[in-house]
Tab-separated table of C-alpha atoms in Angstrom:
chain	number	residue	atom	x	y	z
A	94	MET	CA	152.006	69.433	161.518
A	95	LYS	CA	149.188	67.586	163.211
A	96	LEU	CA	145.455	67.024	162.845
A	97	ILE	CA	143.987	68.010	166.238
A	98	SER	CA	140.266	67.514	165.758
A	99	VAL	CA	137.820	66.503	163.067
A	100	ASN	CA	134.517	68.507	163.243
A	101	VAL	CA	131.227	68.060	161.452
A	102	SER	CA	127.587	69.009	161.559
A	103	LYS	CA	124.395	68.852	159.446
A	104	PRO	CA	122.670	72.057	158.524
A	105	LYS	CA	120.237	73.412	161.110
A	106	THR	CA	117.825	76.292	161.063
A	107	MET	CA	118.342	79.282	163.361
A	108	ASP	CA	116.522	82.557	164.105
A	109	HIS	CA	118.762	85.496	163.158
A	110	LEU	CA	117.699	89.114	163.067
A	111	GLY	CA	114.093	88.248	162.594
A	112	ARG	CA	114.446	85.630	159.882
A	113	ARG	CA	115.105	81.873	159.655
A	114	VAL	CA	118.621	80.973	158.477
A	115	SER	CA	119.890	77.561	157.569
A	116	THR	CA	123.486	76.921	158.285
A	117	GLY	CA	126.099	74.154	158.711
A	118	ILE	CA	128.555	76.223	160.682
A	119	TYR	CA	127.841	74.702	164.030
A	120	ASN	CA	130.521	71.971	163.813
A	121	GLU	CA	131.332	69.717	166.704
A	122	PRO	CA	134.292	67.324	167.227
A	123	VAL	CA	133.780	63.688	166.457
A	124	THR	CA	135.775	60.670	167.680
A	125	GLY	CA	137.217	57.734	165.764
A	126	ARG	CA	138.195	57.740	162.141
A	127	VAL	CA	136.176	59.575	159.517
A	128	MET	CA	136.008	59.250	155.797
A	129	VAL	CA	136.895	62.264	153.731
A	130	ARG	CA	135.132	62.241	150.320
A	131	LYS	CA	135.311	64.316	147.234
A	132	LEU	CA	132.524	66.751	148.429
A	133	ASN	CA	132.796	66.784	152.179
A	134	VAL	CA	133.682	64.833	155.380
A	135	ASP	CA	131.226	62.049	156.292
A	136	GLY	CA	128.604	63.443	158.737
A	137	ASP	CA	129.079	66.993	157.527
A	138	GLY	CA	126.886	69.136	155.310
A	139	GLN	CA	126.303	72.651	153.948
A	140	ALA	CA	123.071	74.553	153.881
A	141	ASP	CA	123.770	76.794	150.897
A	142	LEU	CA	125.707	74.904	148.211
A	143	THR	CA	125.961	77.933	145.955
A	144	VAL	CA	128.606	79.450	148.242
A	145	HIS	CA	129.680	76.531	150.513
A	146	GLY	CA	130.972	73.027	149.864
A	147	GLY	CA	131.660	71.584	146.486
A	148	VAL	CA	134.871	70.065	144.992
A	149	TYR	CA	137.104	73.119	145.718
A	150	LYS	CA	135.759	73.651	149.300
A	151	ALA	CA	135.285	70.107	150.417
A	152	VAL	CA	137.158	70.608	153.781
A	153	TYR	CA	137.723	73.747	155.736
A	154	VAL	CA	140.860	73.983	157.834
A	155	TYR	CA	141.684	76.253	160.733
A	156	ASP	CA	144.835	76.393	162.897
A	157	LEU	CA	144.972	76.036	166.604
A	158	GLU	CA	147.203	79.104	166.809
A	159	ASN	CA	144.495	81.189	165.291
A	160	ILE	CA	141.959	80.029	167.804
A	161	ARG	CA	144.317	80.951	170.605
A	162	TYR	CA	144.657	84.412	169.143
A	163	TRP	CA	140.945	84.991	168.992
A	164	LYS	CA	140.522	83.735	172.605
A	165	GLN	CA	142.930	86.406	173.720
A	166	GLU	CA	141.803	89.166	171.300
A	167	LEU	CA	138.091	88.735	172.099
A	168	GLY	CA	138.532	87.759	175.777
A	169	ARG	CA	136.494	84.571	175.238
A	170	ASP	CA	136.926	80.996	176.471
A	171	ASP	CA	134.128	79.413	174.537
A	172	LEU	CA	136.099	79.029	171.261
A	173	GLY	CA	136.549	75.309	171.044
A	174	TYR	CA	137.326	72.972	168.190
A	175	GLY	CA	134.961	73.579	165.302
A	176	HIS	CA	133.758	76.929	166.506
A	177	PHE	CA	134.869	78.715	163.338
A	178	GLY	CA	133.089	76.174	161.269
A	179	GLU	CA	136.310	74.340	160.491
A	180	ASN	CA	136.221	70.604	159.619
A	181	PHE	CA	139.873	70.142	160.499
A	182	THR	CA	141.419	71.882	163.491
A	183	VAL	CA	145.154	71.569	162.861
A	184	GLU	CA	148.473	72.599	164.324
A	185	GLY	CA	151.366	74.186	162.334
A	186	MET	CA	149.304	75.254	159.315
A	187	THR	CA	148.779	79.013	159.638
A	188	ASP	CA	147.806	81.018	156.613
A	189	ASP	CA	151.404	82.430	156.241
A	190	ARG	CA	152.926	79.033	156.139
A	191	ILE	CA	150.681	77.301	153.614
A	192	HIS	CA	150.728	77.878	149.892
A	193	ILE	CA	147.967	77.690	147.281
A	194	GLY	CA	148.451	74.387	145.563
A	195	ASP	CA	150.229	72.683	148.407
A	196	VAL	CA	149.316	68.991	148.637
A	197	PHE	CA	149.157	67.199	151.978
A	198	ARG	CA	148.724	63.519	153.135
A	199	ILE	CA	146.591	63.124	156.182
A	200	GLY	CA	145.802	59.593	157.124
A	201	GLY	CA	144.426	57.917	153.990
A	202	ALA	CA	143.534	61.163	152.267
A	203	LEU	CA	145.416	63.277	149.844
A	204	LEU	CA	144.403	66.945	149.890
A	205	GLU	CA	145.175	70.057	147.897
A	206	VAL	CA	144.904	73.728	149.145
A	207	THR	CA	142.664	75.763	146.855
A	208	GLN	CA	141.707	79.073	148.439
A	209	PRO	CA	141.275	80.974	151.696
A	210	ARG	CA	138.014	81.176	153.555
A	211	LEU	CA	136.016	84.339	152.895
A	212	PRO	CA	133.599	84.939	155.856
A	213	CYS	CA	129.843	85.558	155.445
A	214	PHE	CA	127.254	86.847	157.960
A	215	LYS	CA	126.819	83.344	159.348
A	216	LEU	CA	130.256	83.604	161.009
A	217	GLU	CA	129.078	86.828	162.756
A	218	MET	CA	125.915	85.012	163.778
A	219	LYS	CA	127.938	82.081	165.262
A	220	MET	CA	130.220	84.448	167.023
A	221	ASP	CA	127.398	86.730	168.082
A	222	LEU	CA	129.599	89.642	167.020
A	223	PRO	CA	128.092	92.106	164.403
A	224	GLY	CA	130.874	93.208	162.105
A	225	PHE	CA	133.210	90.448	162.996
A	226	SER	CA	133.692	89.549	159.319
A	227	ARG	CA	135.768	92.623	158.761
A	228	GLN	CA	137.805	91.984	161.832
A	229	PHE	CA	138.300	88.361	160.778
A	230	ILE	CA	139.494	89.558	157.260
A	231	THR	CA	141.932	92.191	158.525
A	232	SER	CA	143.409	89.737	161.106
A	233	GLY	CA	144.832	87.601	158.231
A	234	LEU	CA	143.711	84.489	160.139
A	235	LEU	CA	141.240	83.129	157.565
A	236	GLY	CA	141.994	79.426	157.331
A	237	PHE	CA	141.760	77.632	153.921
A	238	TYR	CA	139.963	74.972	151.933
A	239	PHE	CA	141.097	71.532	150.735
A	240	ARG	CA	140.087	69.786	147.538
A	241	VAL	CA	140.192	65.979	147.904
A	242	LEU	CA	142.455	64.397	145.502
A	243	GLU	CA	142.312	60.928	147.129
A	244	GLU	CA	139.521	59.895	149.394
A	245	GLY	CA	140.477	58.270	152.709
A	246	GLU	CA	139.917	58.033	156.432
A	247	VAL	CA	141.446	60.544	158.882
A	248	GLY	CA	141.326	60.946	162.632
A	249	ALA	CA	142.458	63.321	165.366
A	250	GLY	CA	146.108	62.808	166.120
A	251	ASP	CA	147.081	62.023	162.542
A	252	SER	CA	150.363	63.591	161.395
A	253	ILE	CA	150.221	65.832	158.376
A	254	GLU	CA	152.815	65.566	155.591
A	255	ARG	CA	153.385	68.108	152.926
A	256	VAL	CA	154.088	66.008	149.777
A	257	LYS	CA	154.105	68.864	147.267
A	258	VAL	CA	154.774	72.589	147.493
A	259	GLY	CA	152.410	74.690	145.456
A	260	PRO	CA	153.765	76.430	142.271
A	261	GLU	CA	154.548	80.136	142.697
A	262	LYS	CA	154.679	79.761	146.519
A	263	ILE	CA	151.902	82.189	147.135
A	264	THR	CA	150.513	81.791	150.690
A	265	VAL	CA	146.894	81.623	151.668
A	266	TRP	CA	147.204	85.068	153.278
A	267	GLU	CA	148.862	86.587	150.207
A	268	PHE	CA	145.975	85.246	148.096
A	269	ALA	CA	143.476	87.026	150.501
A	270	ARG	CA	145.560	90.143	150.608
A	271	LEU	CA	145.684	90.375	146.809
A	272	TYR	CA	141.921	90.197	146.716
A	273	TYR	CA	141.023	92.595	149.559
A	274	PHE	CA	143.965	95.025	149.769
A	275	ASP	CA	146.722	94.682	147.262
A	276	TYR	CA	144.525	94.405	144.032
A	277	ASN	CA	146.823	96.785	142.168
A	278	ASN	CA	149.645	94.245	142.355
A	279	GLN	CA	149.252	92.938	138.774
A	280	LYS	CA	152.553	91.015	138.846
A	281	ARG	CA	151.589	88.895	141.860
A	282	ILE	CA	148.030	88.426	140.567
A	283	ARG	CA	149.388	87.024	137.310
A	284	ARG	CA	151.540	84.581	139.223
A	285	LEU	CA	148.567	83.539	141.354
A	286	LEU	CA	146.613	82.798	138.145
A	287	ARG	CA	149.243	80.438	137.029
A	288	ILE	CA	148.471	78.041	139.820
A	289	PRO	CA	146.280	75.132	138.547
A	290	ALA	CA	144.685	74.531	142.007
A	291	ILE	CA	142.705	77.822	141.962
A	292	PRO	CA	138.977	77.365	141.447
A	293	PRO	CA	137.581	78.622	138.162
A	294	ASP	CA	135.341	81.299	139.834
A	295	TRP	CA	138.418	82.729	141.526
A	296	SER	CA	140.267	82.752	138.223
A	297	ARG	CA	137.455	84.821	136.787
A	298	ALA	CA	137.413	87.144	139.752
A	299	PHE	CA	141.121	87.897	139.531
A	300	GLU	CA	140.953	88.314	135.785
A	301	GLU	CA	138.408	91.062	136.433
A	302	ILE	CA	140.610	92.597	139.068
A	303	LEU	CA	143.465	92.704	136.572
A	304	ALA	CA	141.282	94.395	134.012
A	305	ALA	CA	140.089	96.995	136.600
A	306	ALA	CA	143.718	97.532	137.765
A	307	GLY	CA	144.797	98.204	134.204
A	308	GLU	CA	142.113	100.903	133.994
A	309	ARG	CA	143.107	102.423	137.338
A	310	GLY	CA	146.727	102.287	136.241
A	311	LYS	CA	145.993	104.474	133.292
A	312	LYS	CA	144.869	107.208	135.749
A	313	ARG	CA	147.299	106.540	138.569
A	314	LYS	CA	150.629	105.133	137.320
A	315	THR	CA	153.618	104.753	139.560
A	316	PRO	CA	156.680	106.257	137.867
A	317	GLU	CA	159.580	104.048	136.727
A	318	ARG	CA	162.492	103.962	139.101
A	319	ALA	CA	164.875	106.902	138.615
A	320	TRP	CA	168.065	104.734	138.588
A	321	LYS	CA	168.894	101.051	138.688
A	322	GLY	CA	170.664	99.397	141.546
A	323	PHE	CA	172.226	101.353	144.363
A	324	ARG	CA	173.654	104.830	144.285
A	325	ASN	CA	176.033	106.418	146.848
A	326	PHE	CA	174.594	109.112	149.014
A	327	ILE	CA	176.365	111.199	151.790
A	328	VAL	CA	174.623	112.038	155.035
A	329	ASP	CA	174.552	115.848	155.067
A	330	ARG	CA	173.182	116.159	158.544
A	331	LYS	CA	171.498	114.264	161.348
A	332	VAL	CA	168.619	115.966	163.341
A	333	SER	CA	166.998	114.701	166.457
A	334	GLU	CA	163.163	114.952	166.172
A	335	SER	CA	162.339	113.314	169.549
A	336	GLN	CA	164.170	111.197	172.131
A	337	THR	CA	163.562	108.104	169.933
A	338	ILE	CA	163.203	109.552	166.424
A	339	THR	CA	165.953	111.085	164.163
A	340	SER	CA	165.913	112.509	160.644
A	341	PHE	CA	168.829	111.910	158.193
A	342	TYR	CA	169.337	114.305	155.245
A	343	LEU	CA	170.907	112.660	152.253
A	344	VAL	CA	172.666	114.190	149.249
A	345	PRO	CA	173.978	112.289	146.176
A	346	GLU	CA	177.718	111.810	146.297
A	347	ASP	CA	178.063	112.487	142.520
A	348	GLY	CA	176.397	115.831	142.872
A	349	GLU	CA	173.840	115.070	140.124
A	350	PRO	CA	170.243	116.414	140.393
A	351	LEU	CA	167.814	114.279	142.515
A	352	PRO	CA	164.831	112.825	140.734
A	353	ILE	CA	161.469	113.711	142.022
A	354	TYR	CA	159.452	111.143	144.034
A	355	LEU	CA	155.785	110.846	145.066
A	356	PRO	CA	154.929	111.819	148.727
A	357	GLY	CA	154.484	108.538	150.582
A	358	GLN	CA	157.176	106.621	148.818
A	359	PHE	CA	160.194	105.008	150.406
A	360	LEU	CA	164.009	104.537	149.903
A	361	THR	CA	165.726	101.170	150.002
A	362	PHE	CA	169.116	101.019	151.738
A	363	ARG	CA	171.918	98.449	151.560
A	364	LEU	CA	173.681	98.625	154.821
A	365	SER	CA	177.039	97.056	155.784
A	366	VAL	CA	176.225	96.444	159.438
A	367	PRO	CA	178.877	95.245	161.960
A	368	GLY	CA	178.016	91.726	163.152
A	369	GLN	CA	176.180	90.805	159.965
A	370	PRO	CA	177.895	88.373	157.507
A	371	LYS	CA	176.482	90.298	154.498
A	372	PRO	CA	174.786	93.622	153.884
A	373	ILE	CA	171.216	93.954	155.087
A	374	ILE	CA	168.432	95.625	153.192
A	375	ARG	CA	166.157	98.086	154.992
A	376	ILE	CA	163.435	100.423	153.658
A	377	TYR	CA	162.417	103.760	155.256
A	378	SER	CA	159.775	106.238	154.165
A	379	LEU	CA	160.716	109.661	152.814
A	380	SER	CA	159.562	112.268	155.164
A	381	GLU	CA	159.942	115.465	153.205
A	382	CYS	CA	158.109	117.210	150.460
A	383	PRO	CA	159.405	116.220	146.949
A	384	CYS	CA	159.777	119.977	146.325
A	385	HIS	CA	163.102	119.924	148.104
A	386	ALA	CA	165.217	118.864	145.109
A	387	GLU	CA	168.596	119.270	146.937
A	388	TYR	CA	168.170	116.450	149.444
A	389	TYR	CA	166.171	113.398	150.469
A	390	ARG	CA	165.087	112.908	154.108
A	391	VAL	CA	164.258	109.753	155.990
A	392	THR	CA	163.084	109.721	159.561
A	393	ILE	CA	163.807	106.638	161.625
A	394	LYS	CA	162.715	105.448	165.031
A	395	ARG	CA	165.343	103.745	167.325
A	396	GLU	CA	164.043	100.229	167.878
A	397	SER	CA	164.923	98.027	170.836
A	398	PRO	CA	168.348	96.463	170.240
A	399	PRO	CA	168.594	92.686	169.420
A	400	ASP	CA	169.102	90.258	172.251
A	401	ASP	CA	172.517	89.469	170.926
A	402	PRO	CA	174.743	92.580	171.664
A	403	ALA	CA	177.054	91.647	168.800
A	404	ILE	CA	174.256	92.288	166.271
A	405	ILE	CA	173.155	95.767	165.309
A	406	SER	CA	169.689	96.304	163.770
A	407	GLY	CA	169.115	98.647	160.897
A	408	SER	CA	167.576	101.400	163.008
A	409	ASN	CA	170.228	101.198	165.658
A	410	TYR	CA	172.883	101.262	162.894
A	411	PHE	CA	171.481	104.579	161.834
A	412	HIS	CA	171.184	105.983	165.317
A	413	ASN	CA	174.465	104.752	166.634
A	414	LEU	CA	176.913	104.703	163.691
A	415	VAL	CA	175.633	107.059	161.019
A	416	GLU	CA	176.848	110.654	161.240
A	417	SER	CA	177.388	113.571	158.891
A	418	GLY	CA	179.646	112.389	156.165
A	419	THR	CA	178.668	108.775	156.327
A	420	ARG	CA	178.295	107.138	152.853
A	421	LEU	CA	175.147	105.075	152.293
A	422	GLN	CA	173.961	102.955	149.406
A	423	VAL	CA	170.504	103.849	148.313
A	424	ALA	CA	168.061	102.553	145.668
A	425	ALA	CA	165.613	104.825	143.954
A	426	SER	CA	162.339	105.755	145.498
A	427	ARG	CA	159.460	103.376	144.989
A	428	GLY	CA	156.187	102.265	146.458
A	429	ASP	CA	152.444	102.218	145.529
A	430	PHE	CA	151.462	104.088	148.730
A	431	PHE	CA	151.497	107.677	147.645
A	432	LEU	CA	149.332	110.790	147.383
A	433	ASN	CA	148.753	112.923	144.325
A	434	PRO	CA	149.227	116.459	145.642
A	435	GLN	CA	147.447	117.920	142.598
A	436	GLU	CA	144.103	116.409	143.475
A	437	GLU	CA	141.650	118.474	145.448
A	438	THR	CA	139.484	115.811	147.117
A	439	PRO	CA	139.453	116.256	150.941
A	440	VAL	CA	141.928	113.906	152.511
A	441	VAL	CA	142.650	112.499	156.012
A	442	LEU	CA	146.203	111.508	156.963
A	443	ILE	CA	146.081	109.167	159.970
A	444	SER	CA	149.143	107.762	161.625
A	445	SER	CA	150.455	106.077	164.698
A	446	GLY	CA	153.958	106.245	166.111
A	447	VAL	CA	156.693	106.504	163.489
A	448	GLY	CA	153.941	105.963	160.887
A	449	LEU	CA	153.818	109.742	160.682
A	450	THR	CA	156.836	109.879	158.403
A	451	PRO	CA	155.102	109.329	154.982
A	452	MET	CA	152.315	111.555	156.286
A	453	ILE	CA	154.702	114.445	156.865
A	454	SER	CA	155.702	114.039	153.250
A	455	MET	CA	152.139	114.090	152.101
A	456	LEU	CA	151.248	116.982	154.289
A	457	ASN	CA	154.164	119.091	153.115
A	458	ALA	CA	153.255	118.252	149.499
A	459	ILE	CA	149.675	119.445	149.953
A	460	VAL	CA	150.899	122.714	151.417
A	461	ASP	CA	153.455	123.138	148.684
A	462	SER	CA	150.890	122.489	145.963
A	463	GLY	CA	148.888	125.645	146.805
A	464	LYS	CA	145.629	123.803	145.929
A	465	ASN	CA	144.046	124.580	149.326
A	466	ARG	CA	142.989	120.924	149.490
A	467	PRO	CA	141.170	120.277	152.730
A	468	ALA	CA	143.425	117.984	154.839
A	469	TRP	CA	143.198	116.526	158.310
A	470	PHE	CA	146.408	115.345	159.933
A	471	ILE	CA	145.581	113.016	162.876
A	472	HIS	CA	148.402	111.354	164.762
A	473	GLY	CA	148.578	109.222	167.792
A	474	THR	CA	151.701	108.528	169.946
A	475	ARG	CA	152.523	107.682	173.572
A	476	ASN	CA	153.662	111.119	174.756
A	477	GLY	CA	156.116	113.923	174.093
A	478	ILE	CA	159.190	111.658	174.426
A	479	HIS	CA	158.056	109.766	171.269
A	480	HIS	CA	156.380	112.652	169.397
A	481	ALA	CA	158.323	113.900	166.373
A	482	MET	CA	157.891	117.018	164.292
A	483	CYS	CA	155.181	118.529	166.553
A	484	LYS	CA	156.113	122.162	165.913
A	485	HIS	CA	156.348	121.656	162.141
A	486	VAL	CA	152.855	120.177	161.915
A	487	ARG	CA	151.348	122.918	164.217
A	488	ARG	CA	153.004	125.567	162.121
A	489	ALA	CA	151.607	124.102	158.935
A	490	ALA	CA	148.107	124.228	160.433
A	491	ALA	CA	148.559	127.799	161.728
A	492	GLU	CA	149.747	129.071	158.357
A	493	ASN	CA	147.264	127.270	156.141
A	494	ASP	CA	143.494	127.410	156.644
A	495	ASN	CA	142.940	124.139	154.798
A	496	ILE	CA	145.038	122.097	157.274
A	497	THR	CA	143.602	120.743	160.463
A	498	VAL	CA	145.714	118.919	163.016
A	499	HIS	CA	144.761	116.699	165.962
A	500	ILE	CA	147.373	114.925	168.150
A	501	ARG	CA	146.288	112.276	170.581
A	502	TYR	CA	148.627	110.938	173.333
A	503	SER	CA	147.886	107.573	174.929
A	504	GLN	CA	150.027	108.217	178.002
A	505	PRO	CA	150.790	111.934	178.477
A	506	ARG	CA	153.428	112.970	180.908
A	507	PRO	CA	152.775	115.796	183.471
A	508	GLU	CA	155.050	118.045	181.465
A	509	ASP	CA	153.066	117.439	178.177
A	510	ILE	CA	150.752	120.411	177.720
A	511	LYS	CA	147.274	119.748	176.331
A	512	GLY	CA	146.504	122.290	173.559
A	513	ARG	CA	150.274	122.733	172.826
A	514	ASP	CA	151.785	119.302	172.609
A	515	TYR	CA	148.611	117.218	172.151
A	516	ASP	CA	144.833	117.714	171.831
A	517	SER	CA	143.278	114.651	173.482
A	518	THR	CA	144.099	111.547	175.454
A	519	GLY	CA	143.647	107.937	174.235
A	520	HIS	CA	144.264	106.003	171.055
A	521	VAL	CA	143.308	107.123	167.515
A	522	THR	CA	140.051	105.498	166.601
A	523	VAL	CA	137.308	105.917	164.162
A	524	ASP	CA	135.141	107.311	166.923
A	525	LEU	CA	137.666	110.153	167.123
A	526	LEU	CA	137.379	110.603	163.261
A	527	LYS	CA	133.598	110.888	163.707
A	528	GLU	CA	134.117	113.718	166.182
A	529	LEU	CA	136.590	115.612	164.155
A	530	LEU	CA	135.417	115.122	160.528
A	531	PRO	CA	132.331	116.759	158.969
A	532	ASN	CA	131.594	113.502	157.049
A	533	ASN	CA	133.344	110.426	155.629
A	534	ASP	CA	133.303	111.502	152.033
A	535	MET	CA	137.095	111.762	151.915
A	536	ASP	CA	140.190	109.932	150.960
A	537	PHE	CA	141.818	108.236	153.951
A	538	TYR	CA	145.583	107.499	154.133
A	539	LEU	CA	146.757	105.211	157.003
A	540	CYS	CA	150.250	104.354	158.379
A	541	GLY	CA	151.255	102.637	161.595
A	542	PRO	CA	151.842	99.308	163.214
A	543	PRO	CA	149.631	96.320	162.173
A	544	PRO	CA	147.186	96.413	165.146
A	545	PHE	CA	146.540	100.050	164.472
A	546	MET	CA	146.061	99.478	160.741
A	547	ASN	CA	143.771	96.535	161.264
A	548	SER	CA	141.613	98.470	163.773
A	549	MET	CA	141.387	101.522	161.642
A	550	MET	CA	140.584	99.674	158.381
A	551	ARG	CA	137.923	97.632	160.242
A	552	GLY	CA	136.423	100.837	161.811
A	553	LEU	CA	136.385	102.712	158.418
A	554	TRP	CA	134.619	99.893	156.736
A	555	GLU	CA	131.962	99.738	159.433
A	556	TRP	CA	131.580	103.466	159.039
A	557	GLY	CA	130.784	102.932	155.398
A	558	VAL	CA	134.003	104.165	153.830
A	559	PRO	CA	134.550	102.361	150.527
A	560	GLU	CA	137.806	100.341	150.255
A	561	SER	CA	138.701	102.353	147.179
A	562	ARG	CA	139.011	105.451	149.334
A	563	ILE	CA	141.305	103.910	151.999
């Protein structure tokens, strides 16, 4: 780890959207060695001390890898050191590698990680990108703040030594995720609150989140696991859903009844895979309605094989080696991502690629409930080669007036028929939702690869959809 640049600025006043704004975000690199003090770096200042600066936010740190990401993502070459308002531009300290409470020695200073950076409108002003704050948050590339334990001089080129690992080993990104997205995870939040380095205002905020989560939990409680450990299942049949996606129907070896699960939950598998020194653990979403009590179904995409031909990945193990009669070790269904099929609020199920598997489970559960709950099933994939369960979804829409389906192909083949196989060309975006939906007063469920999830969440926020409904 290395300190690449030290950046400072004094507050300046700018015109922004018709008003005068004072900000210290316009940091520039400085040469030579600089003193780091309890409240800031010499030469630096903050305009609004109610939300910036102070003991727990004395130094803002941003990693060079993050800056490179934004250059590529935004297509910009003007993102130099200090552009994100950071005091320290560093290398090797991304949010997923640094823990809250970690202590580092840089030059003569001893510094402790306290919290992630939460962007405000001034970052959007600096970037000249309205709405960038949400994109910044969903990227997971937030950077973090140091508290100064020992004052001292630092300079560009100094090595960075981690002298203490934070208790609980909760990363900067997990801290942010617990606040923005995973606020029902009471167990991890309680662990976070045990870390002494957390600022008092954050402790209060997470205590309030815990209290709110407790109230929500009374209304929406995840069932306890149906059995402990792993249970033997037999593959009853193996069904190809597309050229890359296959469904596996599982029945319990002991013949005992199958416990019910919630649509959207997953199964955990312990697989004895050739080439692996010990069993590997993989999770796959259940893709059928819980009403089918005689079997469980998982639907798995064949991933590209590992570079080492002697190693078989989990998905390739299923596709290449699992057949009817194969015994598999399976843990009980679990997961906080689920739909209550008894509710009647309009719902939108949005997926990309193999992310459709839990959505199929949810769609089937809505149909089976008989509630006539208005539901939109919106799915994006490359083309017919990769599209699974097309006929099933079309049939559900044809037989149920409350179900609307829209399929979008990004690269349709000549043999893919518009109106039969797919409905439009391109990627699934919030602009598409605005065309298809009568309004945004609905519950939105998302599943797909991270870029898709980040884009959709950002777009839904900008459309005014509350986080509680995503």
